[in-house]
Short mmCIF file of C-alpha atoms in Angstrom, two decimals:
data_model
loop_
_atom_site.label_atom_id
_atom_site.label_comp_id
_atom_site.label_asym_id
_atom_site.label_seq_id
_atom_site.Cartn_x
_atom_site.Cartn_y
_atom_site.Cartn_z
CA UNK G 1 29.10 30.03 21.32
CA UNK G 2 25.28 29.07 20.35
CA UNK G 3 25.01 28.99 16.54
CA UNK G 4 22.90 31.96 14.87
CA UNK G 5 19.24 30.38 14.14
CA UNK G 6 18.30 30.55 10.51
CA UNK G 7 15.86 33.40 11.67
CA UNK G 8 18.93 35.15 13.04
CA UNK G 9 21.01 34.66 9.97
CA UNK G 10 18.26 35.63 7.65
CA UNK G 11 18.12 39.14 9.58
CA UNK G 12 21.68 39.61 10.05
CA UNK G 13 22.40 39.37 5.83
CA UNK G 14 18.91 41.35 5.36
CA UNK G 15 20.59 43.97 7.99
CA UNK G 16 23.83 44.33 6.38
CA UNK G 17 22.33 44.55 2.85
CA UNK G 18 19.87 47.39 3.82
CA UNK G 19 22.78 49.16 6.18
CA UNK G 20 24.96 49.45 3.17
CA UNK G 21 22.22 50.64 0.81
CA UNK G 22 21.45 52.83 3.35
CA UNK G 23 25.56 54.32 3.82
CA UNK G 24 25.90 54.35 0.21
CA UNK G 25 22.32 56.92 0.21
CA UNK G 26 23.77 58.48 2.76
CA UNK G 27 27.21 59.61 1.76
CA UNK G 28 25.71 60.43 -2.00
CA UNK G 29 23.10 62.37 0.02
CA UNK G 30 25.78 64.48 1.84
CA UNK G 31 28.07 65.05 -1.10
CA UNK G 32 25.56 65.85 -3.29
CA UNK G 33 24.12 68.62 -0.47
CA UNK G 34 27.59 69.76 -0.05
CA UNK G 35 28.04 70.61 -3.73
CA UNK G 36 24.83 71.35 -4.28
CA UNK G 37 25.17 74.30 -1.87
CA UNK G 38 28.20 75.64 -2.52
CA UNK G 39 27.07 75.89 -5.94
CA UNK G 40 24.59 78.27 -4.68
CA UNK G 41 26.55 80.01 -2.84
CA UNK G 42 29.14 80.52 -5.49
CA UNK G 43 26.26 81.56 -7.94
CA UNK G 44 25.15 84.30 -5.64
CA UNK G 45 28.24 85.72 -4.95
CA UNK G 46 29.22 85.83 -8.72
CA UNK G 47 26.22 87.42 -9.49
CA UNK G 48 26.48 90.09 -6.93
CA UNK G 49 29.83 91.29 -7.60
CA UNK G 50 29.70 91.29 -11.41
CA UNK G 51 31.75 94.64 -12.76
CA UNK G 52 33.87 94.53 -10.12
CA UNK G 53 38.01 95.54 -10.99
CA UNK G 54 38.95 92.03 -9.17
CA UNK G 55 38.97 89.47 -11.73
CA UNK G 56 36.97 86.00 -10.12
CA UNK G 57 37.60 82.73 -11.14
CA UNK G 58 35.62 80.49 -13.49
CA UNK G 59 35.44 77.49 -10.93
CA UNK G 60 33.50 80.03 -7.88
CA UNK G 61 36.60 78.47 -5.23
CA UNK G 62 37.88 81.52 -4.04
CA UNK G 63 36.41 82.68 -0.42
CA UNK G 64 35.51 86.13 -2.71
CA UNK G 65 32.91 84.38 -4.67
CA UNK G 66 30.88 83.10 -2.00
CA UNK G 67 29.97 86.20 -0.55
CA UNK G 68 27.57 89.00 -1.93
CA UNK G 69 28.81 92.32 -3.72
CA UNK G 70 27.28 95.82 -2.95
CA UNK G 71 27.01 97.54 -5.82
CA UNK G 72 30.77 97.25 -7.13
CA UNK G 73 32.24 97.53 -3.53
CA UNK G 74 34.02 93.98 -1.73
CA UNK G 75 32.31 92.42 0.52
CA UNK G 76 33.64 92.79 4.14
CA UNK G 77 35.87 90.21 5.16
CA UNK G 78 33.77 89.53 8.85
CA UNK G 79 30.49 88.86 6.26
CA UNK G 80 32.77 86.31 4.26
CA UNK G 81 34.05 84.25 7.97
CA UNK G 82 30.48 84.74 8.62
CA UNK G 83 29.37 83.09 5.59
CA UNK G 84 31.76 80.26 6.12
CA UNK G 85 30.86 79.51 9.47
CA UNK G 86 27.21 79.38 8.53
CA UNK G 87 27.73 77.26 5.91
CA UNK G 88 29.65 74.71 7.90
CA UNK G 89 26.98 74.39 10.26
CA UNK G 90 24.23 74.24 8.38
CA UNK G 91 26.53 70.99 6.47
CA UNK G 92 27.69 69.52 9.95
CA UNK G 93 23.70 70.04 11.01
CA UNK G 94 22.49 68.12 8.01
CA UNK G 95 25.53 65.39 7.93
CA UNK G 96 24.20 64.89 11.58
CA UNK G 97 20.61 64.50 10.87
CA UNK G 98 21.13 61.89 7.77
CA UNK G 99 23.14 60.03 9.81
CA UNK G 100 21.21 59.73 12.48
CA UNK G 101 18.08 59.35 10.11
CA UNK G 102 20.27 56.16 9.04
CA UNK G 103 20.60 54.54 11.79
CA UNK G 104 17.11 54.91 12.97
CA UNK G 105 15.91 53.57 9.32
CA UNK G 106 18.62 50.24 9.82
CA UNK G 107 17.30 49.70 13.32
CA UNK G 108 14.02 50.05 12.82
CA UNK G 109 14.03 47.79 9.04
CA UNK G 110 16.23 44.64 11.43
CA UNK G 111 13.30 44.46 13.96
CA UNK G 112 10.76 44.49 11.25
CA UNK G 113 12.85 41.90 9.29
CA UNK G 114 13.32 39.79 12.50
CA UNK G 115 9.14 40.23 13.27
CA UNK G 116 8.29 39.05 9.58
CA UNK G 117 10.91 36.37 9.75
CA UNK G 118 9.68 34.45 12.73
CA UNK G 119 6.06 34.55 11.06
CA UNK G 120 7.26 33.23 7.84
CA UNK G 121 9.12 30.88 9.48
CA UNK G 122 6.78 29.85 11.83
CA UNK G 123 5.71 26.63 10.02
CA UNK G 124 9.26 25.56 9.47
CA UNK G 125 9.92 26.03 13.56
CA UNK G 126 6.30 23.79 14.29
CA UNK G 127 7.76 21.50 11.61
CA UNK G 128 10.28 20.64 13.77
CA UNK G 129 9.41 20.74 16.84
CA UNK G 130 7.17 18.36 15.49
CA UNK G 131 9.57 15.89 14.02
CA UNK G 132 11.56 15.84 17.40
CA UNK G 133 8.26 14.55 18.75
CA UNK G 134 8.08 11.79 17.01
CA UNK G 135 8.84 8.31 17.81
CA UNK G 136 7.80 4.56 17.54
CA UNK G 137 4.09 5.27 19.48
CA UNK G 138 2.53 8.50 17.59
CA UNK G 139 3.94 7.40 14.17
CA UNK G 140 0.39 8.01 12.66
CA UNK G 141 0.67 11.75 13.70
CA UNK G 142 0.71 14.29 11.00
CA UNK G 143 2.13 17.87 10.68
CA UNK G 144 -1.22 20.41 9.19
CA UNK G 145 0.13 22.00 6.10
CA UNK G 146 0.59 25.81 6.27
CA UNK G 147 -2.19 27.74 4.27
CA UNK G 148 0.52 29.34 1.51
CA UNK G 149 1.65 26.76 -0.92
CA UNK G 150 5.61 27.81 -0.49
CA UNK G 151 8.82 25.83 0.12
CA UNK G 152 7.42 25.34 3.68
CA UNK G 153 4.13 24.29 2.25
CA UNK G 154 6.49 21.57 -0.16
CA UNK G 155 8.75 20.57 3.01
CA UNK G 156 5.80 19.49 5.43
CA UNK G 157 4.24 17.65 2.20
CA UNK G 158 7.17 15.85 1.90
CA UNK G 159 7.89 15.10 5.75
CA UNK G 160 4.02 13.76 5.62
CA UNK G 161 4.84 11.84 2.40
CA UNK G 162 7.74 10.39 3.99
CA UNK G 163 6.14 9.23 7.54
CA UNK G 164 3.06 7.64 5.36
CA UNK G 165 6.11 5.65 3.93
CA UNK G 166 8.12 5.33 7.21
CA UNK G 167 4.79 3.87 9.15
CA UNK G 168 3.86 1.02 6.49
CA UNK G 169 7.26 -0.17 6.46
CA UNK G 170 7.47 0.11 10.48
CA UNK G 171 4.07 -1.69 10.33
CA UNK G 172 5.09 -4.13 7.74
CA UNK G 173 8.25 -5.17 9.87
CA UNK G 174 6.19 -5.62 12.76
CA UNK G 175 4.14 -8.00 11.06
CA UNK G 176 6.82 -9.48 9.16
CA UNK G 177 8.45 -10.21 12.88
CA UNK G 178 5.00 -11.51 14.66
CA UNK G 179 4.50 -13.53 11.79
CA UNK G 180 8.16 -15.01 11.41
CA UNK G 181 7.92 -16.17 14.76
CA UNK G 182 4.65 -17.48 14.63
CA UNK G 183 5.76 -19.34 11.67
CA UNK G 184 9.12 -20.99 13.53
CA UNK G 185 7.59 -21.74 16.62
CA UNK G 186 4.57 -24.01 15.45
CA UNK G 187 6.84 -26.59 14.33
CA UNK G 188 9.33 -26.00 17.51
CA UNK G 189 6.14 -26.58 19.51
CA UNK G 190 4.94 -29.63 17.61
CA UNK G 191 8.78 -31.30 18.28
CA UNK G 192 8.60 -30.58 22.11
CA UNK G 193 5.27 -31.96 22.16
CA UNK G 194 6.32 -34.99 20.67
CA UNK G 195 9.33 -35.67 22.34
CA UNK G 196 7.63 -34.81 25.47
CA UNK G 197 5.04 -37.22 24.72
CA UNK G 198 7.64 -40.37 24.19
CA UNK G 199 8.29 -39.05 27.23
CA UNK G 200 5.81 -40.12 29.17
CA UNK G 201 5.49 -43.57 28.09
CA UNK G 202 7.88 -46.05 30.80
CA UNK G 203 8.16 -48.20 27.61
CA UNK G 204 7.76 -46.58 24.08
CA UNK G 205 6.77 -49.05 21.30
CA UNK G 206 8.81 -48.98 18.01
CA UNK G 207 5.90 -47.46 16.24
CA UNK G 208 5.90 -44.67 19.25
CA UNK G 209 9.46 -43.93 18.07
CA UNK G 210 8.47 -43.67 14.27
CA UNK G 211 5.62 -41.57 14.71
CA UNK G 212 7.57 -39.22 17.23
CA UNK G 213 10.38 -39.19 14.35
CA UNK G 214 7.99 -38.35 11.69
CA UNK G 215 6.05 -35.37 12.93
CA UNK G 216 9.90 -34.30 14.11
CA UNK G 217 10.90 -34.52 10.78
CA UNK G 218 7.85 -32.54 9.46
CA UNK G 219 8.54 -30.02 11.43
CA UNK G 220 12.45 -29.51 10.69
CA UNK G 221 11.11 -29.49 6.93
CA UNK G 222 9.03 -26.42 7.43
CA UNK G 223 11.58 -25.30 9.73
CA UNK G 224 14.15 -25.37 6.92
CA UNK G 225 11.45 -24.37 4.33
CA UNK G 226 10.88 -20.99 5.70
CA UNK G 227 14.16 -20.23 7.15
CA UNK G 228 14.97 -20.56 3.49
CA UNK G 229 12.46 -17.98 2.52
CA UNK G 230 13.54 -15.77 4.81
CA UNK G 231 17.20 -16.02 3.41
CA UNK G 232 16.13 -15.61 -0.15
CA UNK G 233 13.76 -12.82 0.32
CA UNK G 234 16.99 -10.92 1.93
CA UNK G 235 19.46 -12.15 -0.41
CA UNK G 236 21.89 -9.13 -1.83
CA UNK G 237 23.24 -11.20 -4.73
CA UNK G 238 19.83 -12.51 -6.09
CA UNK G 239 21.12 -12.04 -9.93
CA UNK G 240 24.52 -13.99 -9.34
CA UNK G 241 25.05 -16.67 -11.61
CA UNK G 242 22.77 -16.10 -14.10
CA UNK G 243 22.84 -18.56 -17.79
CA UNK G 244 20.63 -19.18 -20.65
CA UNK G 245 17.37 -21.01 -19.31
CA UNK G 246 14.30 -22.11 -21.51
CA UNK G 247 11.29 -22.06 -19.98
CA UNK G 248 9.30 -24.05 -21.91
CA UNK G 249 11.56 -26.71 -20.32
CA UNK G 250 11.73 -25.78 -16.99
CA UNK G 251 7.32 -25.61 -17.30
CA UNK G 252 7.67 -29.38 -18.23
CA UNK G 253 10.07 -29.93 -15.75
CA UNK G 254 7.88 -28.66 -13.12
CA UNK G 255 4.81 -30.23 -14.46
CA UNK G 256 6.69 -33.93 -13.61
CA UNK G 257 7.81 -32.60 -10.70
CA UNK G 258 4.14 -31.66 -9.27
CA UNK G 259 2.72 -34.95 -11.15
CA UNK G 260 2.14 -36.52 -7.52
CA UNK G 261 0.62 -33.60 -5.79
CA UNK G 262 -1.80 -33.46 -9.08
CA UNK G 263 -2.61 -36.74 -9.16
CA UNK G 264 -3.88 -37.14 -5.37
CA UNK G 265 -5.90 -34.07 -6.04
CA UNK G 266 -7.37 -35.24 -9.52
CA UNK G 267 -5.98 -32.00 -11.28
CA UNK G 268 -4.18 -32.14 -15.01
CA UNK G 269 -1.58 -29.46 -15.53
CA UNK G 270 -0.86 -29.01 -19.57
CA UNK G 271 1.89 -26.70 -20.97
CA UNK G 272 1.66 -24.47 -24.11
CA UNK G 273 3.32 -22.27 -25.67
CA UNK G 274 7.16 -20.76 -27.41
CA UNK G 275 10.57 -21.94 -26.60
CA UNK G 276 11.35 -18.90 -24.91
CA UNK G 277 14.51 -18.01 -23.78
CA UNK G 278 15.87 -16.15 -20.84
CA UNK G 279 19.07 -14.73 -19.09
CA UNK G 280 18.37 -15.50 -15.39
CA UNK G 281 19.50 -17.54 -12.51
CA UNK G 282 18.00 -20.83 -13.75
CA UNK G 283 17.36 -21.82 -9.66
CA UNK G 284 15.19 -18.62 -8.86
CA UNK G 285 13.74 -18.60 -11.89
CA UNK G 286 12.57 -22.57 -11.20
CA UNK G 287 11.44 -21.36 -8.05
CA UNK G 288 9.71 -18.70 -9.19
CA UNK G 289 7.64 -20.75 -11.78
CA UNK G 290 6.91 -23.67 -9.70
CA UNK G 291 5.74 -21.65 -6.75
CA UNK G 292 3.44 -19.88 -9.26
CA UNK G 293 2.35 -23.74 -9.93
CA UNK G 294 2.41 -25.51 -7.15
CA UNK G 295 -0.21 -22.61 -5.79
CA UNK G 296 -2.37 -23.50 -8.69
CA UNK G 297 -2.45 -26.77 -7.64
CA UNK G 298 -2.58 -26.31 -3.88
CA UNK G 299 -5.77 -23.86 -4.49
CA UNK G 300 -7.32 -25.20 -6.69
CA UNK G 301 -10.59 -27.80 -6.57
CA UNK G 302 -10.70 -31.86 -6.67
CA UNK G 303 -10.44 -32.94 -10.81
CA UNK G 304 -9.70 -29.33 -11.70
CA UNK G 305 -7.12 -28.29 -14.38
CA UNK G 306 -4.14 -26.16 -14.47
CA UNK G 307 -2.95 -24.51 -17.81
CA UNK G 308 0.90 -22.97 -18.42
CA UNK G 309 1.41 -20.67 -21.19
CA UNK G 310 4.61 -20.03 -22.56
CA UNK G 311 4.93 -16.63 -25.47
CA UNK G 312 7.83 -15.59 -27.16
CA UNK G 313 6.37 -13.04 -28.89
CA UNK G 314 4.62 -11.15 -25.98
CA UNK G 315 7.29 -12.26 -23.63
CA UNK G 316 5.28 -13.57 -20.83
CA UNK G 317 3.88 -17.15 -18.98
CA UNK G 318 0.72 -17.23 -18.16
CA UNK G 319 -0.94 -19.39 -15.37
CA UNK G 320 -4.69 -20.28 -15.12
CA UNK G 321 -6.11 -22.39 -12.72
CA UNK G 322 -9.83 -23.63 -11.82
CA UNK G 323 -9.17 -23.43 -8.05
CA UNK G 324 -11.05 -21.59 -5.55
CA UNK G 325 -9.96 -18.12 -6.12
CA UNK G 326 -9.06 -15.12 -4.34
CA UNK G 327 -11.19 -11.43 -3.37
CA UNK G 328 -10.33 -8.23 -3.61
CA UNK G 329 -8.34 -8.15 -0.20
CA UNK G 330 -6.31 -11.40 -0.82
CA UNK G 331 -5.16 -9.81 -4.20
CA UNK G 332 -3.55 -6.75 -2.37
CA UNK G 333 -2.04 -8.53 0.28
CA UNK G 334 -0.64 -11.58 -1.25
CA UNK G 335 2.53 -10.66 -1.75
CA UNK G 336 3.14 -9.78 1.81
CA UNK G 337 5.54 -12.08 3.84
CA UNK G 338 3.73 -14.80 5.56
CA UNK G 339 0.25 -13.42 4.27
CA UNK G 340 -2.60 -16.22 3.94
CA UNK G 341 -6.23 -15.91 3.19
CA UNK G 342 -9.23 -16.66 5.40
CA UNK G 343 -10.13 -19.50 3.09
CA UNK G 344 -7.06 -21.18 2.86
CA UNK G 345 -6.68 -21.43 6.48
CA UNK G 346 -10.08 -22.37 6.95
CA UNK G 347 -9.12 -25.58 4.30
CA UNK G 348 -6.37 -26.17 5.55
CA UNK G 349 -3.91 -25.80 3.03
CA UNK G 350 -0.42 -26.03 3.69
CA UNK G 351 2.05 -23.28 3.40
CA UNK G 352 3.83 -20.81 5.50
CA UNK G 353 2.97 -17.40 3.03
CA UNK G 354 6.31 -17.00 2.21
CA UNK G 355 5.97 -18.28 -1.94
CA UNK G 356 4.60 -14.95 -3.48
CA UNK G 357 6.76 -12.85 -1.47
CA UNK G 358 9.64 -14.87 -2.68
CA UNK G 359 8.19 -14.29 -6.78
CA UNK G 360 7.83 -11.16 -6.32
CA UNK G 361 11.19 -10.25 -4.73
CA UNK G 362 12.57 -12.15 -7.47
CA UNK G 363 11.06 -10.50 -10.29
CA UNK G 364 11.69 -6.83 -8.80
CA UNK G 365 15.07 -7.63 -8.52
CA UNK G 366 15.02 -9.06 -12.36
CA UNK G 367 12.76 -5.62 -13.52
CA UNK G 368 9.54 -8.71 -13.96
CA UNK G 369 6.27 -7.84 -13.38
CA UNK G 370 2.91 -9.53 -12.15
CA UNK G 371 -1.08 -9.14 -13.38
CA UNK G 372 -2.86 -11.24 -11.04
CA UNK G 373 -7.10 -11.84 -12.04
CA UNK G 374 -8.95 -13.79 -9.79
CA UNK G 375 -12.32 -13.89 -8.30
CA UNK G 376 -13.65 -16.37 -5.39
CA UNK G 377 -14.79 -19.61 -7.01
CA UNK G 378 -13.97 -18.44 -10.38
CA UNK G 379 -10.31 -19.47 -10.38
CA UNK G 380 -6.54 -17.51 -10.89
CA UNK G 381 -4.99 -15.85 -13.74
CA UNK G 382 -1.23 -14.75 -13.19
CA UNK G 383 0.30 -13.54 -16.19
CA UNK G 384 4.23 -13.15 -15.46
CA UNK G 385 5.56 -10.73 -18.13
CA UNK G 386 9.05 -10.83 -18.33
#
């Protein structure tokens, strides 16, 4: 059996509430009638036959007191079964007529109830015939919200609220997957150009060898650098582990640890700042500070400075560079998987995109947060607030 529509069920309960308002006016109707006129009657023929010998009673329910009195004569009994008769009909006639007056009222208040129904409900019916429509191609399609702000009006809000949502994450996992393999198959094609190139030679030299092992080796470190991203930015267990760190220490740490990349570039990183202490995994957390650093140095100009700022008070490490900068567009993208400017593809700077993703994941999943100010040529401010 087809299930009832919710049209169908909201006239069927509308139907059965009006039918028994309806039976309960009815029957009141007919048993108030019915008293009503054989009060009458029973007032007429008490009044008619007052001084009569026969005594009457008080209640008017004997067959005498229905009938009229001449003078201080009975009535005749044929004018009494007369009377009676009468009276039945005219109740039958009337019990007749309400009913039928009824079921005309229930019949005609369910079509009415089923015609307003499907126009109330018309949005709700487009609304889904709309959203079984809908698939990978006409994502960016969106239902026109009815002109009366009801629950309807609320629903197809929501449903457009919730593709908006549905299409930038669609779109963000196709570029997430276009760039991912862009990103694994550079260094796979630099490796089978290599090796193909050894190849070729009938009698490679030793330093053929090494320089076919290097760039191979290059390559499986970026390889392994952003499969690594990739498992870290959809790690489940990101907070495991976590211990006291100090940052201040892990800032110096980092600042020997980048001392080589610095010095070929001319650039002087200082720390500042509080012993401030943390509960965190003391691994992300490194790697969330010294990608925050390492970009400051990567970006940043020949001889130019980069300053860490560490606050106890306020909570928060603070990261200025001199470096080249980033606009408007780079700031709302940059934390987007595999995401690199114009600029730094144009100097090419290495990366694969994957090292703000990775801070930001990380502080999300800590309840961090990141300011970023920059402007092109004008340098980087990233304040992380903990």
């Amino acid at each position: 059996m087809k299930p009832l529509s919710l049209r169908g069920k909201i006239v069927v309960m509308a139907s059965v509430v009006v039918a028994a308002a309806c039976l309960f006016l009815t029957v009141i109707s007919i048993t108030s009638a019915n008293k009503y006129m054989r009060s009458l009657v029973s007032y007429d023929t008490t009044s008619s036959v007052q001084g009569a010998s026969a005594p009457h009673s008080s209640q008017g329910s004997s067959m005498e007191d229905w009938l009229p009195s001449q003078g201080e004569a009975s009535p005749p009994v044929s004018d009494i079964e007369e009377n009676q008769v009468a009276f039945q009909v005219i109740m039958n006639t009337f019990a007749r007529n309400v009913v039928f007056a009824m079921l005309l009222t229930i019949l005609v208040l369910a079509a009415a109830l089923y015609f307003l129904a499907g126009r109330i409900l018309r949005p709700l019916s487009h609304l889904t015939q709309f959203m079984c429509s809908i698939d990978d191609k006409n994502m960016c399609h969106r239902v026109d919200l009815p002109r009366s702000k009801d629950e309807v009006y609320r629903l197809t809000q929501s449903f457009n609220n919730m593709m908006d949502r549905l299409e930038g994450s669609y779109t963000a996992q196709k570029n997430f997957a276009a760039n991912a393999a862009h990103e694994l198959k550079t260094p796979l094609s630099i490796m089978k150009t290599s090796l193909q190139v050894l190849e070729l030679q009938d009698s490679p030299s030793r330093e053929d060898y090494i320089e076919c092992t290097d760039d191979v080796r290059q390559s499986m470190d970026r390889l392994i650098q952003t499969v690594e991203g990739l498992t870290t930015l959809t790690s489940p267990s990101l907070k495991d582990e976590t211990e006291t760190v100090n940052v201040l220490s892990i800032a110096h740490q980092i600042k020997t640890d980048l001392s080589p990349l610095a010095d070929e570039k001319g650039i002087r990183i200082t720390v500042t700042g509080d012993t401030l202490r943390l509960t965190y995994n003391k691994d992300l957390f490194y790697r969330i500070l010294f990608n925050l650093v390492e970009n400051a140095v990567k970006y940043n100009r020949s001889g130019g400075h980069v300053n860490v700022t560490v606050s106890d008070r306020e909570r928060y490490i603070l990261i200025q560079d001199s470096g080249i900068g980033m606009g408007p567009q780079a700031i709302q993208n940059i934390f987007e998987p595999f995401y690199r400017s114009d600029l730094s593809r144009s100097q090419n700077i290495p990366g694969s995109g994957l090292g703000m993703s990775i801070v930001k994941t990380i502080m999300d999943r800590y309840g961090g947060s990141l300011e970023i100010d920059s402007a092109l040529g004008k340098g980087t401010e990233i304040k992380l607030k903990i």
